Amino acid sequence: VSTQSTGLREEFWRLFLEITAADDGTGTVDMAEFIEHVVSLEEEIPYIGEHLRGVLVGEKVMGGSDVMDRETFEKIPYDSWVKIAAAYSYDPSNDPNYEYYYLTREDVEVTLKNAAYYYSLDLDTFVATYQNLRFGSRRVGRELFYKLTQDGETVSWYDIDNNPEVLDVYGRDHDRGDGRC
């Protein structure tokens, strides 16, 4: 067991005890309540709620139980702790959609319109132009090309100008996956 997952296991046990201290003496806590408590304490960690629900509930780690107790807690397998530890070590810059948050709509629009000012851009030229933006990826560049193109082969200045809603995905607040930005 890695040090990080062992330490995380103890941290979660501490949280469990914190929740159950005010219970009815059964030593159990509702799984949804436990997850919500952890999410509220760790709100700066993106997607922590989804990771916990996925590992503890989705993978049936808890045996399909809606409650957690010490015995059930001890049965959580090592692989599940590794996944939870990965959620705790999350770095937003490694998010595959990071460029939607880092790049502004204006930067993307101005860069692409400038490149398409005199002639329409084919897929390769469009993607290369997009990749020149800081953190612009080939994958998102290709996706954007196909959202903007009218003929399936090129993107013109007018295609960019006439589809402003396509660029609205840029410059967003980072959604951590728990409904709070």
PDB file of C-alpha atoms in Angstrom:
ATOM      1  CA  VAL A   1       0.000   0.000   0.000  1.00  0.00           C
ATOM      2  CA  SER A   2       1.464   3.341  -0.995  1.00  0.00           C
ATOM      3  CA  THR A   3       2.112   6.002   1.618  1.00  0.00           C
ATOM      4  CA  GLN A   4      -0.323   8.383  -0.060  1.00  0.00           C
ATOM      5  CA  SER A   5      -3.189   5.862  -0.161  1.00  0.00           C
ATOM      6  CA  THR A   6      -2.464   4.720   3.426  1.00  0.00           C
ATOM      7  CA  GLY A   7      -2.494   8.320   4.663  1.00  0.00           C
ATOM      8  CA  LEU A   8      -5.633   8.957   2.659  1.00  0.00           C
ATOM      9  CA  ARG A   9      -7.278   5.895   4.179  1.00  0.00           C
ATOM     10  CA  GLU A  10      -6.575   7.240   7.666  1.00  0.00           C
ATOM     11  CA  GLU A  11      -7.856  10.680   6.685  1.00  0.00           C
ATOM     12  CA  PHE A  12     -11.098   9.176   5.421  1.00  0.00           C
ATOM     13  CA  TRP A  13     -11.444   7.128   8.601  1.00  0.00           C
ATOM     14  CA  ARG A  14     -11.016  10.337  10.625  1.00  0.00           C
ATOM     15  CA  LEU A  15     -13.745  11.972   8.527  1.00  0.00           C
ATOM     16  CA  PHE A  16     -15.968   8.944   9.037  1.00  0.00           C
ATOM     17  CA  LEU A  17     -15.510   9.166  12.817  1.00  0.00           C
ATOM     18  CA  GLU A  18     -16.193  12.904  12.662  1.00  0.00           C
ATOM     19  CA  ILE A  19     -19.535  12.239  10.968  1.00  0.00           C
ATOM     20  CA  THR A  20     -20.547   9.296  13.135  1.00  0.00           C
ATOM     21  CA  ALA A  21     -19.727  11.073  16.395  1.00  0.00           C
ATOM     22  CA  ALA A  22     -23.200  12.583  16.294  1.00  0.00           C
ATOM     23  CA  ASP A  23     -25.017   9.468  15.045  1.00  0.00           C
ATOM     24  CA  ASP A  24     -27.585   7.391  16.900  1.00  0.00           C
ATOM     25  CA  GLY A  25     -24.977   5.037  18.348  1.00  0.00           C
ATOM     26  CA  THR A  26     -25.013   2.531  15.486  1.00  0.00           C
ATOM     27  CA  GLY A  27     -21.528   3.491  14.254  1.00  0.00           C
ATOM     28  CA  THR A  28     -22.790   3.742  10.685  1.00  0.00           C
ATOM     29  CA  VAL A  29     -23.227   6.675   8.370  1.00  0.00           C
ATOM     30  CA  ASP A  30     -25.239   7.059   5.175  1.00  0.00           C
ATOM     31  CA  MET A  31     -22.933   6.765   2.143  1.00  0.00           C
ATOM     32  CA  ALA A  32     -24.370   9.844   0.395  1.00  0.00           C
ATOM     33  CA  GLU A  33     -23.953  11.873   3.607  1.00  0.00           C
ATOM     34  CA  PHE A  34     -20.335  10.700   3.952  1.00  0.00           C
ATOM     35  CA  ILE A  35     -19.497  11.647   0.358  1.00  0.00           C
ATOM     36  CA  GLU A  36     -21.164  15.063   0.693  1.00  0.00           C
ATOM     37  CA  HIS A  37     -19.233  15.715   3.906  1.00  0.00           C
ATOM     38  CA  VAL A  38     -15.903  14.880   2.230  1.00  0.00           C
ATOM     39  CA  VAL A  39     -16.783  17.018  -0.801  1.00  0.00           C
ATOM     40  CA  SER A  40     -17.683  19.999   1.402  1.00  0.00           C
ATOM     41  CA  LEU A  41     -14.322  19.761   3.194  1.00  0.00           C
ATOM     42  CA  GLU A  42     -12.308  19.241   0.021  1.00  0.00           C
ATOM     43  CA  GLU A  43     -14.073  21.687  -2.265  1.00  0.00           C
ATOM     44  CA  GLU A  44     -10.834  22.834  -3.902  1.00  0.00           C
ATOM     45  CA  ILE A  45     -10.276  19.365  -5.393  1.00  0.00           C
ATOM     46  CA  PRO A  46     -11.977  19.128  -8.798  1.00  0.00           C
ATOM     47  CA  TYR A  47     -14.219  16.118  -9.417  1.00  0.00           C
ATOM     48  CA  ILE A  48     -13.686  14.673  -5.918  1.00  0.00           C
ATOM     49  CA  GLY A  49     -17.408  13.979  -5.534  1.00  0.00           C
ATOM     50  CA  GLU A  50     -17.550  12.045  -8.801  1.00  0.00           C
ATOM     51  CA  HIS A  51     -14.429  10.081  -7.926  1.00  0.00           C
ATOM     52  CA  LEU A  52     -15.786   9.097  -4.540  1.00  0.00           C
ATOM     53  CA  ARG A  53     -19.192   8.167  -5.924  1.00  0.00           C
ATOM     54  CA  GLY A  54     -17.548   6.236  -8.753  1.00  0.00           C
ATOM     55  CA  VAL A  55     -15.190   4.326  -6.481  1.00  0.00           C
ATOM     56  CA  LEU A  56     -17.329   3.786  -3.409  1.00  0.00           C
ATOM     57  CA  VAL A  57     -20.767   3.492  -4.992  1.00  0.00           C
ATOM     58  CA  GLY A  58     -20.318   2.856  -8.727  1.00  0.00           C
ATOM     59  CA  GLU A  59     -17.778   0.066  -8.335  1.00  0.00           C
ATOM     60  CA  LYS A  60     -19.822  -1.521  -5.534  1.00  0.00           C
ATOM     61  CA  VAL A  61     -16.807  -1.305  -3.236  1.00  0.00           C
ATOM     62  CA  MET A  62     -19.217  -1.021  -0.360  1.00  0.00           C
ATOM     63  CA  GLY A  63     -21.026  -4.190  -1.465  1.00  0.00           C
ATOM     64  CA  GLY A  64     -24.085  -2.273  -2.597  1.00  0.00           C
ATOM     65  CA  SER A  65     -24.642  -0.968   0.924  1.00  0.00           C
ATOM     66  CA  ASP A  66     -26.077   2.506   1.445  1.00  0.00           C
ATOM     67  CA  VAL A  67     -24.264   2.855   4.761  1.00  0.00           C
ATOM     68  CA  MET A  68     -20.652   2.704   5.842  1.00  0.00           C
ATOM     69  CA  ASP A  69     -19.258   1.270   9.061  1.00  0.00           C
ATOM     70  CA  ARG A  70     -15.765   0.313  10.220  1.00  0.00           C
ATOM     71  CA  GLU A  71     -16.077  -3.253   8.902  1.00  0.00           C
ATOM     72  CA  THR A  72     -17.193  -2.113   5.458  1.00  0.00           C
ATOM     73  CA  PHE A  73     -14.569   0.636   5.454  1.00  0.00           C
ATOM     74  CA  GLU A  74     -11.815  -1.926   6.070  1.00  0.00           C
ATOM     75  CA  LYS A  75     -12.945  -3.901   2.999  1.00  0.00           C
ATOM     76  CA  ILE A  76     -12.232  -1.084   0.547  1.00  0.00           C
ATOM     77  CA  PRO A  77      -9.589  -2.624  -1.756  1.00  0.00           C
ATOM     78  CA  TYR A  78      -6.183  -1.136  -2.449  1.00  0.00           C
ATOM     79  CA  ASP A  79      -7.081  -0.325  -6.092  1.00  0.00           C
ATOM     80  CA  SER A  80      -9.934   1.861  -4.884  1.00  0.00           C
ATOM     81  CA  TRP A  81      -7.645   3.774  -2.536  1.00  0.00           C
ATOM     82  CA  VAL A  82      -5.255   4.345  -5.437  1.00  0.00           C
ATOM     83  CA  LYS A  83      -8.110   5.893  -7.464  1.00  0.00           C
ATOM     84  CA  ILE A  84      -9.159   8.094  -4.564  1.00  0.00           C
ATOM     85  CA  ALA A  85      -5.515   9.140  -4.029  1.00  0.00           C
ATOM     86  CA  ALA A  86      -5.330  10.048  -7.727  1.00  0.00           C
ATOM     87  CA  ALA A  87      -8.342  12.318  -7.274  1.00  0.00           C
ATOM     88  CA  TYR A  88      -6.617  13.993  -4.337  1.00  0.00           C
ATOM     89  CA  SER A  89      -3.475  14.634  -6.382  1.00  0.00           C
ATOM     90  CA  TYR A  90      -5.445  16.259  -9.220  1.00  0.00           C
ATOM     91  CA  ASP A  91      -3.674  19.030 -11.131  1.00  0.00           C
ATOM     92  CA  PRO A  92      -6.031  21.223 -13.227  1.00  0.00           C
ATOM     93  CA  SER A  93      -3.372  21.748 -15.908  1.00  0.00           C
ATOM     94  CA  ASN A  94      -3.533  18.011 -16.662  1.00  0.00           C
ATOM     95  CA  ASP A  95      -7.257  18.190 -17.388  1.00  0.00           C
ATOM     96  CA  PRO A  96      -7.846  17.246 -21.051  1.00  0.00           C
ATOM     97  CA  ASN A  97     -10.137  20.277 -21.353  1.00  0.00           C
ATOM     98  CA  TYR A  98      -7.776  22.702 -19.628  1.00  0.00           C
ATOM     99  CA  GLU A  99      -7.460  24.902 -22.702  1.00  0.00           C
ATOM    100  CA  TYR A 100     -11.177  25.759 -22.502  1.00  0.00           C
ATOM    101  CA  TYR A 101     -10.447  27.389 -19.153  1.00  0.00           C
ATOM    102  CA  TYR A 102      -7.026  28.836 -19.908  1.00  0.00           C
ATOM    103  CA  LEU A 103      -7.666  30.319 -23.359  1.00  0.00           C
ATOM    104  CA  THR A 104     -10.052  33.226 -23.649  1.00  0.00           C
ATOM    105  CA  ARG A 105     -12.741  33.382 -26.277  1.00  0.00           C
ATOM    106  CA  GLU A 106     -11.252  36.613 -27.608  1.00  0.00           C
ATOM    107  CA  ASP A 107      -7.754  35.136 -28.018  1.00  0.00           C
ATOM    108  CA  VAL A 108      -9.079  32.180 -29.991  1.00  0.00           C
ATOM    109  CA  GLU A 109     -11.380  34.312 -32.139  1.00  0.00           C
ATOM    110  CA  VAL A 110      -8.778  36.977 -32.972  1.00  0.00           C
ATOM    111  CA  THR A 111      -6.063  34.418 -33.750  1.00  0.00           C
ATOM    112  CA  LEU A 112      -8.298  32.387 -36.063  1.00  0.00           C
ATOM    113  CA  LYS A 113      -9.856  35.417 -37.785  1.00  0.00           C
ATOM    114  CA  ASN A 114      -6.408  36.910 -38.424  1.00  0.00           C
ATOM    115  CA  ALA A 115      -5.231  33.625 -39.974  1.00  0.00           C
ATOM    116  CA  ALA A 116      -8.370  33.351 -42.133  1.00  0.00           C
ATOM    117  CA  TYR A 117      -8.487  37.030 -43.143  1.00  0.00           C
ATOM    118  CA  TYR A 118      -7.180  36.600 -46.719  1.00  0.00           C
ATOM    119  CA  TYR A 119      -7.960  32.956 -47.443  1.00  0.00           C
ATOM    120  CA  SER A 120      -9.849  30.005 -45.989  1.00  0.00           C
ATOM    121  CA  LEU A 121      -7.911  27.565 -43.825  1.00  0.00           C
ATOM    122  CA  ASP A 122      -7.738  23.862 -44.565  1.00  0.00           C
ATOM    123  CA  LEU A 123      -7.722  21.410 -41.649  1.00  0.00           C
ATOM    124  CA  ASP A 124      -3.926  21.206 -41.269  1.00  0.00           C
ATOM    125  CA  THR A 125      -3.413  24.983 -41.416  1.00  0.00           C
ATOM    126  CA  PHE A 126      -6.320  25.582 -39.038  1.00  0.00           C
ATOM    127  CA  VAL A 127      -5.002  23.065 -36.492  1.00  0.00           C
ATOM    128  CA  ALA A 128      -1.450  24.456 -36.751  1.00  0.00           C
ATOM    129  CA  THR A 129      -2.791  27.976 -36.154  1.00  0.00           C
ATOM    130  CA  TYR A 130      -4.818  26.776 -33.176  1.00  0.00           C
ATOM    131  CA  GLN A 131      -1.810  24.958 -31.729  1.00  0.00           C
ATOM    132  CA  ASN A 132       0.153  28.218 -31.846  1.00  0.00           C
ATOM    133  CA  LEU A 133      -2.129  29.450 -29.078  1.00  0.00           C
ATOM    134  CA  ARG A 134      -0.627  28.687 -25.690  1.00  0.00           C
ATOM    135  CA  PHE A 135      -2.012  25.290 -24.587  1.00  0.00           C
ATOM    136  CA  GLY A 136      -3.895  24.823 -27.866  1.00  0.00           C
ATOM    137  CA  SER A 137      -4.053  21.099 -28.582  1.00  0.00           C
ATOM    138  CA  ARG A 138      -4.347  19.210 -31.840  1.00  0.00           C
ATOM    139  CA  ARG A 139      -7.430  17.334 -30.590  1.00  0.00           C
ATOM    140  CA  VAL A 140      -9.416  20.453 -29.687  1.00  0.00           C
ATOM    141  CA  GLY A 141      -8.187  22.232 -32.823  1.00  0.00           C
ATOM    142  CA  ARG A 142      -9.632  19.436 -34.974  1.00  0.00           C
ATOM    143  CA  GLU A 143     -12.893  19.446 -33.032  1.00  0.00           C
ATOM    144  CA  LEU A 144     -13.188  23.213 -33.429  1.00  0.00           C
ATOM    145  CA  PHE A 145     -12.473  22.990 -37.164  1.00  0.00           C
ATOM    146  CA  TYR A 146     -15.375  20.581 -37.687  1.00  0.00           C
ATOM    147  CA  LYS A 147     -17.711  22.736 -35.598  1.00  0.00           C
ATOM    148  CA  LEU A 148     -16.898  25.836 -37.658  1.00  0.00           C
ATOM    149  CA  THR A 149     -16.564  24.503 -41.199  1.00  0.00           C
ATOM    150  CA  GLN A 150     -19.497  24.922 -43.565  1.00  0.00           C
ATOM    151  CA  ASP A 151     -18.156  22.820 -46.423  1.00  0.00           C
ATOM    152  CA  GLY A 152     -16.211  20.200 -44.424  1.00  0.00           C
ATOM    153  CA  GLU A 153     -12.916  21.194 -46.053  1.00  0.00           C
ATOM    154  CA  THR A 154     -12.072  24.762 -45.022  1.00  0.00           C
ATOM    155  CA  VAL A 155     -12.871  27.415 -42.425  1.00  0.00           C
ATOM    156  CA  SER A 156     -13.237  31.007 -43.575  1.00  0.00           C
ATOM    157  CA  TRP A 157     -13.272  34.290 -41.682  1.00  0.00           C
ATOM    158  CA  TYR A 158     -17.056  34.294 -42.147  1.00  0.00           C
ATOM    159  CA  ASP A 159     -17.395  30.795 -40.658  1.00  0.00           C
ATOM    160  CA  ILE A 160     -15.695  32.045 -37.506  1.00  0.00           C
ATOM    161  CA  ASP A 161     -17.664  35.302 -37.421  1.00  0.00           C
ATOM    162  CA  ASN A 162     -21.035  33.630 -38.033  1.00  0.00           C
ATOM    163  CA  ASN A 163     -20.650  30.984 -35.280  1.00  0.00           C
ATOM    164  CA  PRO A 164     -19.850  32.918 -32.097  1.00  0.00           C
ATOM    165  CA  GLU A 165     -21.610  30.332 -29.902  1.00  0.00           C
ATOM    166  CA  VAL A 166     -18.981  27.752 -30.867  1.00  0.00           C
ATOM    167  CA  LEU A 167     -16.322  29.852 -29.149  1.00  0.00           C
ATOM    168  CA  ASP A 168     -18.368  30.360 -25.972  1.00  0.00           C
ATOM    169  CA  VAL A 169     -16.688  27.293 -24.424  1.00  0.00           C
ATOM    170  CA  TYR A 170     -13.478  29.276 -23.902  1.00  0.00           C
ATOM    171  CA  GLY A 171     -12.658  31.342 -20.838  1.00  0.00           C
ATOM    172  CA  ARG A 172     -14.928  29.432 -18.468  1.00  0.00           C
ATOM    173  CA  ASP A 173     -14.539  29.074 -14.739  1.00  0.00           C
ATOM    174  CA  HIS A 174     -13.108  25.665 -13.952  1.00  0.00           C
ATOM    175  CA  ASP A 175     -15.914  23.269 -13.073  1.00  0.00           C
ATOM    176  CA  ARG A 176     -14.604  20.870 -10.472  1.00  0.00           C
ATOM    177  CA  GLY A 177     -17.411  18.440 -11.197  1.00  0.00           C
ATOM    178  CA  ASP A 178     -19.281  19.039  -7.968  1.00  0.00           C
ATOM    179  CA  GLY A 179     -21.519  21.877  -9.154  1.00  0.00           C
ATOM    180  CA  ARG A 180     -19.334  24.590  -7.660  1.00  0.00           C
ATOM    181  CA  CYS A 181     -16.922  26.565  -9.855  1.00  0.00           C
TER     182      CYS A 181
END
